[in-house]
Amino acid sequence: MWTVTGLFSALGAIVYAELGVTIPRSGGEYVYILQTFGPLPAFLAFWITFVVIGSASCAANSLIFADYILRPIYMDCTTPSFVVRIVALLGILTLCFIHCFSVKWATKTAIIFTTCKVAALLIIVGFGLFYLGKGNVESFHNSFEDSETSPGALALAFYQGFWAFSGWNYLNFLTGEVKNPGRTLPIVIILSLTTVTLIYIFTNVAYLAVLSPAEVLASGEGSTAIAVTFATRSMGVVGLIMPALVGASVFGSINGEIFSISRLAFTAGEEGHMPAILSMVNIDRLTPIPSILAVVILAILFQMSDNILYLIELTGFAFSVISAMAVCSLLYIRRTNPQMNTSGFKLPIFFPVLYLIVDIAIGILTIYQEPIKSAISLGVMLFGIVVYAFGVLWKKKPRPLLSLIYHITITLQKVLKVVEQDTVSATLESDDHLKLHGNSLEVSYD
C-alpha cells in the first residue's frame, strides 16, 4: 500500500507541476479553478482546502505530535485525552506565535524540524536493516494474512497511506514566489517525492524486521506511536530520543501546513472571497497575522475530535474532491487554451487522465464503505455554497450589517496592527510611515 500511495502521490505531483507552470501564480488549486471555471467553483475549492483539508490536517498532526511527546511519560498506560489536547494546543499556539512574529523564524523552524524528521526515519531504517541482516524475516512470511481486502476498506487504507505523503501540492501554493517555475517545479517535485517514497517504504520494512504484523497493528490502535514501540524493542538507550525526534518531525509538518494554508486564505481575501481582514499584514512584522490566526482557530476546533483516523480520512476524501477539480481544470486548459503553457513542460495526456480516474474511483469506494461519514464530509464541503451566497453574492447587505462588519474590521486592524499589503509596500518604497488616523490605519505622508 505504501508503494501504491507513493506512486499515486508522485503521479499527482507531476500533474500539479504542469498546472503550476501553466498558471504560475500562488494559491494552488484555488487559483487554477478560479481562472478556469470561475468564482463559485474556486470558492468551493478554497473552502474545502481551508476549512477541511488544512485545518483538519493541522489538528490531526497536533494530536499525533502530542501523543509522541507524551508517550515516554505514560509508557504503556493510556494517555489521558485532556492531556493530549493541552499539549496539542500548546504546540499549535507556539507555531502560531512563530509565524506571526517572523517569516524568517517560520522558515528556520521548517529547516530544523525537517532535519529531525529525516534523522528519525534514517535511524529507523538503519536499525531495521541491521535486524534484517541478522535474519529477522519472520514477519515477511504471510504478512498479508487476515488483511481486509474489500474495495471500500482498501480505499480507506489508501487515504491513511496517502495522508503520509500529503504536502506535495503545497509548493503550488507558492508558485508565484518560485524562480523559473517551469524548470524548478518539476525537478523539485519529482526528486522530493521519489526520495520520500523510498524512505517510507524502507521505514515500513524496518518496522516489520523488528515487530510482527500484529504488533504493528496494535501500535496503531488508540495510539499513533508505532515508532516508540519500534525504538523500545530495538534501540535500547538510543530509543529514548526517538519520541522526541518523531514528535519534532510532526511539529515540522504542522509548521508547513500553517504557512501554506494561511497564504491561501490571504489570496482568497485579496480576491474578495473572504473578509478583507485576511488579506492584511502586520505593519511591524510584515506577516499575515489575521490569516494565520484563522487557520489556528479552526485547527483548535478540530482538535476536539478524539478520532485521529477519522480526521485523516476526512482530509483524504476532501483532497480527492479538490484534486479532481484541479486536474479537470488542467484538462480544460489543454483543450481550450493550450498556448497558456509556455514553459515547455507538458505531460502526455495519459497521466492527468489516469490520476483523475483513480482519484474518482477511490472517492466512490469511500462513499460506499463509509456512507454516513462521507455524507457529513460532503455536507461540510457543500455548506461552502451557503457561505458564498451570503458573503460574496449578496451585495446589497443591510446598512446595520455593513456597519457591524466595518467596525469589526477596523477593531481587528487596530488590535493586530494590520493593513492591506499594497499600503505597506507603498509606505516602504516612499520611506513614509503608518499610523492610526481616525477609525482606521492609514498611510501618513509628513
Coordinates of C-alpha atoms in Angstrom, one line a residue:
M1 CA 0.0 0.0 0.0
W2 CA 2.9 2.4 0.8
T3 CA 4.3 1.8 -2.7
V4 CA 0.9 2.3 -4.3
T5 CA 0.2 5.5 -2.4
G6 CA 3.7 6.8 -3.1
L7 CA 3.4 6.2 -6.8
F8 CA 0.0 7.8 -6.8
S9 CA 1.4 10.8 -4.9
A10 CA 4.2 11.1 -7.4
L11 CA 1.7 10.9 -10.3
G12 CA -0.4 13.7 -8.7
A13 CA 2.7 15.8 -8.0
I14 CA 3.9 15.8 -11.6
V15 CA 0.4 16.6 -12.9
Y16 CA 0.3 19.5 -10.4
A17 CA 3.8 20.5 -11.7
E18 CA 2.2 21.1 -15.1
L19 CA -0.6 23.0 -13.5
G20 CA 1.9 25.2 -11.7
V21 CA 3.9 26.1 -14.8
T22 CA 0.7 26.6 -16.8
I23 CA -0.7 29.1 -14.2
P24 CA 2.4 30.4 -12.4
R25 CA 0.5 32.1 -9.6
S26 CA 0.5 31.4 -5.8
G27 CA -2.7 29.9 -4.4
G28 CA -2.7 26.3 -5.5
E29 CA -6.0 24.7 -6.6
Y30 CA -8.0 27.8 -5.7
V31 CA -6.2 29.9 -8.3
Y32 CA -6.3 27.2 -11.0
I33 CA -10.0 26.6 -10.6
L34 CA -10.7 30.4 -10.4
Q35 CA -9.0 31.1 -13.7
T36 CA -10.6 28.1 -15.4
F37 CA -14.1 27.6 -14.0
G38 CA -14.9 30.9 -12.3
P39 CA -15.6 32.2 -8.8
L40 CA -18.1 29.7 -7.3
P41 CA -16.1 26.5 -8.0
A42 CA -12.9 28.4 -6.9
F43 CA -14.6 29.4 -3.6
L44 CA -15.6 25.8 -3.0
A45 CA -12.0 24.8 -3.7
F46 CA -10.8 27.3 -1.2
W47 CA -13.5 26.3 1.4
I48 CA -12.6 22.6 1.1
T49 CA -8.9 23.3 1.3
F50 CA -9.0 25.9 4.1
V51 CA -11.8 24.5 6.3
V52 CA -11.5 20.8 5.8
I53 CA -8.1 19.8 4.5
G54 CA -5.7 22.3 6.0
S55 CA -7.4 22.8 9.4
A56 CA -8.3 19.1 10.0
S57 CA -4.8 18.1 9.0
C58 CA -3.2 20.6 11.4
A59 CA -5.4 19.2 14.1
A60 CA -4.6 15.6 13.4
N61 CA -0.9 16.3 13.3
S62 CA -1.0 18.3 16.5
L63 CA -2.7 15.3 18.3
I64 CA -0.1 12.9 16.8
F65 CA 2.7 15.3 18.0
A66 CA 1.2 15.3 21.5
D67 CA 0.9 11.5 21.6
Y68 CA 4.6 11.1 20.7
I69 CA 5.8 13.7 23.1
L70 CA 3.8 12.2 26.0
R71 CA 4.5 8.5 25.2
P72 CA 7.8 8.3 27.2
I73 CA 5.9 9.7 30.2
Y74 CA 2.9 7.4 30.2
M75 CA 4.7 4.4 28.6
D76 CA 2.2 1.5 28.4
C77 CA -0.6 3.5 30.1
T78 CA -3.3 5.2 28.2
T79 CA -2.5 8.9 27.9
P80 CA -5.5 11.0 29.2
S81 CA -7.2 12.7 26.3
F82 CA -7.3 16.1 28.0
V83 CA -3.5 16.0 28.5
V84 CA -3.1 15.2 24.8
R85 CA -5.3 18.1 23.8
I86 CA -3.5 20.5 26.1
V87 CA -0.1 19.6 24.6
A88 CA -1.5 19.7 21.1
L89 CA -3.0 23.1 21.8
L90 CA 0.4 24.4 23.2
G91 CA 2.1 23.1 20.1
I92 CA -0.2 24.9 17.7
L93 CA -0.1 28.1 19.8
T94 CA 3.7 28.0 19.7
L95 CA 3.8 27.8 15.9
C96 CA 1.1 30.5 15.7
F97 CA 3.4 32.8 17.7
I98 CA 6.4 31.9 15.5
H99 CA 4.5 32.6 12.2
C100 CA 3.0 35.8 13.5
F101 CA 6.4 37.1 14.8
S102 CA 8.6 36.4 11.8
V103 CA 8.6 34.7 8.4
K104 CA 12.3 34.1 8.8
W105 CA 11.6 32.2 12.1
A106 CA 9.0 30.1 10.4
T107 CA 11.4 29.2 7.6
K108 CA 14.2 28.3 10.1
T109 CA 11.7 26.2 12.0
A110 CA 10.8 24.3 8.9
I111 CA 14.5 23.5 8.2
I112 CA 15.2 22.4 11.8
F113 CA 12.3 20.1 12.1
T114 CA 12.6 18.7 8.6
T115 CA 16.1 17.7 9.6
C116 CA 14.7 16.0 12.7
K117 CA 12.2 14.1 10.5
V118 CA 14.8 12.8 8.1
A119 CA 17.1 11.9 11.0
A120 CA 14.3 9.9 12.8
L121 CA 13.4 8.0 9.6
L122 CA 17.1 7.2 8.7
I123 CA 17.7 5.9 12.3
I124 CA 14.7 3.6 12.0
V125 CA 15.8 2.4 8.6
G126 CA 19.3 1.8 9.8
F127 CA 18.2 -0.3 12.8
G128 CA 15.7 -2.2 10.6
L129 CA 18.4 -3.1 8.1
F130 CA 20.6 -4.3 11.0
Y131 CA 17.9 -6.6 12.2
L132 CA 17.2 -7.8 8.6
G133 CA 20.9 -8.6 8.3
K134 CA 20.6 -10.8 11.5
G135 CA 17.9 -12.8 9.7
N136 CA 14.7 -11.3 11.2
V137 CA 12.4 -12.0 8.3
E138 CA 9.6 -13.9 10.0
S139 CA 7.2 -11.0 9.7
F140 CA 7.5 -11.1 5.9
H141 CA 6.1 -14.6 5.7
N142 CA 2.3 -14.3 5.2
S143 CA 2.5 -10.7 6.2
F144 CA -0.9 -10.0 4.5
E145 CA -2.7 -12.8 6.4
D146 CA -6.1 -11.7 7.9
S147 CA -5.9 -8.4 6.0
E148 CA -9.1 -6.7 5.0
T149 CA -9.3 -6.7 1.2
S150 CA -12.7 -5.3 0.4
P151 CA -12.6 -2.4 -2.1
G152 CA -14.0 0.1 0.5
A153 CA -11.5 -1.0 3.2
L154 CA -8.7 -0.6 0.7
A155 CA -9.9 2.9 -0.2
L156 CA -9.8 3.9 3.5
A157 CA -6.3 2.3 3.9
F158 CA -5.3 4.2 0.8
Y159 CA -6.2 7.5 2.4
Q160 CA -4.2 6.7 5.5
G161 CA -1.2 5.9 3.4
F162 CA -1.8 8.8 1.1
W163 CA -2.0 11.2 4.0
A164 CA 1.6 10.4 5.0
F165 CA 2.6 11.9 1.6
S166 CA 0.4 14.9 1.9
G167 CA 2.0 18.3 1.3
W168 CA 3.3 17.7 -2.2
N169 CA 0.7 20.1 -3.5
Y170 CA 1.7 22.9 -1.1
L171 CA 4.6 24.0 -3.3
N172 CA 1.9 25.1 -5.8
F173 CA 0.5 27.5 -3.2
L174 CA 3.8 29.4 -3.5
T175 CA 4.4 29.1 -7.3
G176 CA 4.4 32.9 -7.7
E177 CA 7.4 33.1 -5.4
V178 CA 9.4 30.4 -7.2
K179 CA 12.1 31.5 -9.6
N180 CA 11.8 29.9 -13.1
P181 CA 8.9 27.6 -12.1
G182 CA 8.9 25.8 -15.5
R183 CA 12.3 24.3 -14.6
T184 CA 12.2 24.3 -10.8
L185 CA 8.8 22.8 -10.0
P186 CA 9.1 19.5 -12.0
I187 CA 12.7 18.9 -10.7
V188 CA 11.9 19.6 -7.0
I189 CA 8.6 17.6 -7.0
I190 CA 10.0 14.5 -8.8
L191 CA 13.1 14.4 -6.7
S192 CA 11.4 15.0 -3.4
L193 CA 8.5 12.5 -4.0
T194 CA 10.9 9.8 -5.1
T195 CA 13.1 10.3 -2.0
V196 CA 10.1 10.4 0.4
T197 CA 8.5 7.3 -1.2
L198 CA 11.7 5.2 -0.9
I199 CA 12.3 6.3 2.7
Y200 CA 8.7 5.5 3.7
I201 CA 8.9 2.0 2.1
F202 CA 12.2 1.2 3.8
T203 CA 10.8 2.5 7.1
N204 CA 7.9 0.1 6.9
V205 CA 10.3 -2.7 6.0
A206 CA 12.3 -1.8 9.1
Y207 CA 9.2 -1.9 11.3
L208 CA 8.4 -5.5 10.1
A209 CA 12.0 -6.5 10.6
V210 CA 11.5 -5.9 14.4
L211 CA 7.8 -6.1 15.0
S212 CA 5.2 -8.7 13.9
P213 CA 2.3 -7.5 11.8
A214 CA 0.0 -7.9 14.8
E215 CA 2.3 -5.7 16.9
V216 CA 2.3 -3.1 14.1
L217 CA -1.5 -3.0 14.1
A218 CA -1.7 -3.0 17.9
S219 CA 0.6 0.0 18.0
G220 CA -1.8 1.9 15.8
E221 CA -5.0 1.2 17.8
G222 CA -5.6 4.0 20.2
S223 CA -2.1 5.3 19.7
T224 CA 0.0 6.5 16.7
A225 CA 3.3 5.9 18.5
I226 CA 4.5 2.9 16.5
A227 CA 8.0 4.4 16.2
V228 CA 8.2 4.4 20.0
T229 CA 7.3 0.7 20.1
F230 CA 9.9 0.0 17.5
A231 CA 12.5 2.0 19.4
T232 CA 11.8 0.3 22.7
R233 CA 12.2 -3.1 21.1
S234 CA 15.3 -2.5 19.0
M235 CA 17.3 0.5 20.0
G236 CA 18.0 0.3 23.7
V237 CA 19.2 3.6 25.2
V238 CA 19.1 5.3 21.7
G239 CA 15.4 4.6 21.6
L240 CA 14.9 7.3 24.3
I241 CA 15.4 10.1 21.8
M242 CA 13.0 8.6 19.2
P243 CA 9.7 10.0 20.6
A244 CA 11.3 13.5 20.6
L245 CA 12.6 13.1 17.0
V246 CA 9.3 11.9 15.6
G247 CA 7.4 14.5 17.6
A248 CA 9.7 17.1 16.1
S249 CA 9.1 15.8 12.6
V250 CA 5.3 16.1 13.1
F251 CA 5.7 19.5 14.5
G252 CA 7.5 20.5 11.3
S253 CA 4.6 19.2 9.3
I254 CA 2.2 21.4 11.2
N255 CA 4.6 24.3 10.6
G256 CA 4.4 23.8 6.8
E257 CA 0.6 23.5 6.8
I258 CA 0.1 26.7 8.8
F259 CA 2.5 28.5 6.4
S260 CA 0.7 27.2 3.2
I261 CA -2.9 27.4 4.2
S262 CA -2.6 30.9 5.7
R263 CA -1.2 32.1 2.4
L264 CA -4.2 30.5 0.7
A265 CA -6.6 32.4 3.0
F266 CA -4.6 35.6 2.2
T267 CA -5.1 35.1 -1.5
A268 CA -8.8 34.5 -1.1
G269 CA -9.1 37.7 0.9
E270 CA -7.3 39.6 -1.9
E271 CA -9.8 38.1 -4.4
G272 CA -12.8 39.2 -2.3
H273 CA -13.8 35.7 -1.5
M274 CA -13.1 36.1 2.2
P275 CA -13.2 39.1 4.6
A276 CA -10.7 41.7 3.6
I277 CA -9.0 41.5 7.0
L278 CA -7.5 38.1 6.0
S279 CA -5.5 39.8 3.2
M280 CA -3.8 42.3 5.6
V281 CA -0.3 42.1 7.0
N282 CA 1.2 43.4 10.3
I283 CA 2.9 46.8 9.8
D284 CA 5.8 45.8 12.0
R285 CA 6.4 42.2 11.2
L286 CA 5.0 42.1 7.6
T287 CA 3.3 38.8 8.5
P288 CA -0.3 37.9 7.6
I289 CA -1.4 37.6 11.2
P290 CA -5.2 37.5 10.5
S291 CA -5.0 34.6 8.1
I292 CA -2.6 32.7 10.4
L293 CA -5.0 33.2 13.3
A294 CA -7.9 31.9 11.2
V295 CA -6.0 28.7 10.4
V296 CA -5.0 28.2 14.0
I297 CA -8.5 28.8 15.4
L298 CA -10.1 26.3 13.0
A299 CA -7.4 23.7 13.8
I300 CA -8.1 24.1 17.5
L301 CA -11.8 23.5 16.9
F302 CA -10.9 20.3 15.0
Q303 CA -8.7 19.2 17.9
M304 CA -11.9 18.5 19.9
S305 CA -12.2 15.3 17.9
D306 CA -10.8 12.1 19.6
N307 CA -10.7 10.2 16.4
I308 CA -7.4 10.9 14.6
L309 CA -8.1 8.3 11.9
Y310 CA -11.4 10.0 11.1
L311 CA -9.6 13.3 10.7
I312 CA -7.1 11.6 8.3
E313 CA -9.9 10.0 6.3
L314 CA -11.7 13.3 6.2
T315 CA -8.8 15.2 4.8
G316 CA -8.1 12.4 2.3
F317 CA -11.6 12.3 1.0
A318 CA -11.7 16.1 0.8
F319 CA -8.4 16.2 -1.1
S320 CA -9.8 13.7 -3.6
V321 CA -12.6 16.1 -4.4
I322 CA -10.3 19.2 -4.6
S323 CA -7.6 17.5 -6.7
A324 CA -10.2 16.1 -9.1
M325 CA -11.4 19.7 -9.7
A326 CA -7.8 20.9 -10.2
V327 CA -7.0 18.2 -12.7
C328 CA -10.2 18.9 -14.6
S329 CA -9.1 22.5 -14.9
L330 CA -5.8 21.3 -16.4
L331 CA -7.7 19.1 -18.9
Y332 CA -10.0 22.0 -19.7
I333 CA -7.0 24.3 -20.4
R334 CA -5.4 21.6 -22.5
R335 CA -8.5 21.5 -24.7
T336 CA -9.5 25.2 -24.9
N337 CA -6.3 27.2 -24.4
P338 CA -3.2 25.0 -24.8
Q339 CA -1.0 28.1 -25.5
M340 CA -1.2 29.1 -21.8
N341 CA 1.6 26.7 -21.0
T342 CA 4.7 28.4 -22.4
S343 CA 7.2 26.6 -20.2
G344 CA 7.8 23.6 -22.4
F345 CA 6.9 21.1 -19.6
K346 CA 3.9 19.2 -20.8
L347 CA 2.9 15.7 -19.8
P348 CA 1.3 13.1 -22.1
I349 CA -2.5 13.4 -21.6
F350 CA -2.5 9.8 -20.2
F351 CA -1.0 11.0 -16.9
P352 CA -3.7 13.5 -15.8
V353 CA -6.5 11.3 -17.1
L354 CA -5.1 8.3 -15.1
Y355 CA -4.8 10.4 -12.0
L356 CA -8.4 11.6 -12.4
I357 CA -9.9 8.2 -12.9
V358 CA -8.1 6.6 -9.9
D359 CA -9.0 9.7 -7.7
I360 CA -12.7 9.5 -8.6
A361 CA -12.7 5.7 -8.1
I362 CA -11.3 5.9 -4.6
G363 CA -13.8 8.6 -3.7
I364 CA -16.7 6.5 -4.8
L365 CA -15.4 3.5 -2.9
T366 CA -15.0 5.6 0.2
I367 CA -18.7 6.7 -0.1
Y368 CA -19.7 3.1 -0.4
Q369 CA -17.6 2.0 2.6
E370 CA -18.5 4.9 4.9
P371 CA -21.7 6.5 3.7
I372 CA -22.5 8.4 6.9
K373 CA -19.1 9.9 7.4
S374 CA -18.9 10.7 3.7
A375 CA -22.2 12.4 3.8
I376 CA -21.1 14.5 6.7
S377 CA -17.9 15.4 4.8
L378 CA -19.8 16.3 1.7
G379 CA -22.2 18.4 3.7
V380 CA -19.4 20.4 5.2
M381 CA -18.0 20.9 1.7
L382 CA -21.3 21.9 0.1
F383 CA -22.0 24.3 3.0
G384 CA -19.5 26.5 1.2
I385 CA -22.2 27.4 -1.3
V386 CA -24.2 28.9 1.5
V387 CA -21.2 30.9 2.8
Y388 CA -20.5 32.0 -0.8
A389 CA -24.1 33.2 -1.3
F390 CA -24.1 35.1 2.0
G391 CA -20.6 36.6 1.8
V392 CA -20.0 37.1 -1.9
L393 CA -23.2 37.1 -4.0
W394 CA -25.3 39.1 -1.5
K395 CA -24.1 42.6 -2.5
K396 CA -26.9 44.7 -1.0
K397 CA -26.5 43.8 2.6
P398 CA -28.5 45.9 5.2
R399 CA -26.7 49.0 6.4
P400 CA -26.5 47.8 10.1
L401 CA -24.8 44.6 9.0
L402 CA -22.3 46.5 6.8
S403 CA -21.7 48.9 9.7
L404 CA -21.0 45.9 12.0
I405 CA -18.6 44.3 9.5
Y406 CA -16.8 47.7 9.1
H407 CA -16.4 48.2 12.8
I408 CA -15.2 44.6 13.4
T409 CA -12.6 45.1 10.6
I410 CA -11.4 48.4 12.0
T411 CA -11.2 47.0 15.5
L412 CA -9.2 44.0 14.3
Q413 CA -6.9 46.3 12.3
K414 CA -6.1 48.3 15.4
V415 CA -5.7 45.3 17.7
L416 CA -3.5 43.3 15.2
K417 CA -1.9 46.4 13.7
V418 CA -2.6 45.2 10.1
V419 CA -3.2 47.0 6.8
E420 CA -3.5 46.0 3.2
Q421 CA -0.3 44.7 1.6
D422 CA -0.3 47.4 -1.0
T423 CA -0.3 50.1 1.7
V424 CA 2.7 48.6 3.4
S425 CA 4.6 48.3 0.0
A426 CA 3.9 51.9 -0.9
T427 CA 5.0 53.0 2.5
L428 CA 8.2 51.1 2.4
E429 CA 9.0 52.4 -1.1
S430 CA 8.3 56.0 -0.1
D431 CA 10.0 55.8 3.3
D432 CA 6.9 57.2 4.9
H433 CA 5.3 55.6 7.9
L434 CA 1.9 54.2 9.1
K435 CA 0.0 55.5 12.0
L436 CA -3.6 55.4 13.4
H437 CA -5.7 58.0 11.9
G438 CA -9.4 58.4 12.9
N439 CA -11.0 55.0 13.0
S440 CA -8.5 53.2 10.7
L441 CA -4.9 52.6 9.9
E442 CA -3.8 54.8 7.1
V443 CA -0.6 56.0 5.5
S444 CA 0.7 59.3 6.8
Y445 CA 2.8 61.5 4.5
D446 CA 4.7 64.0 6.5

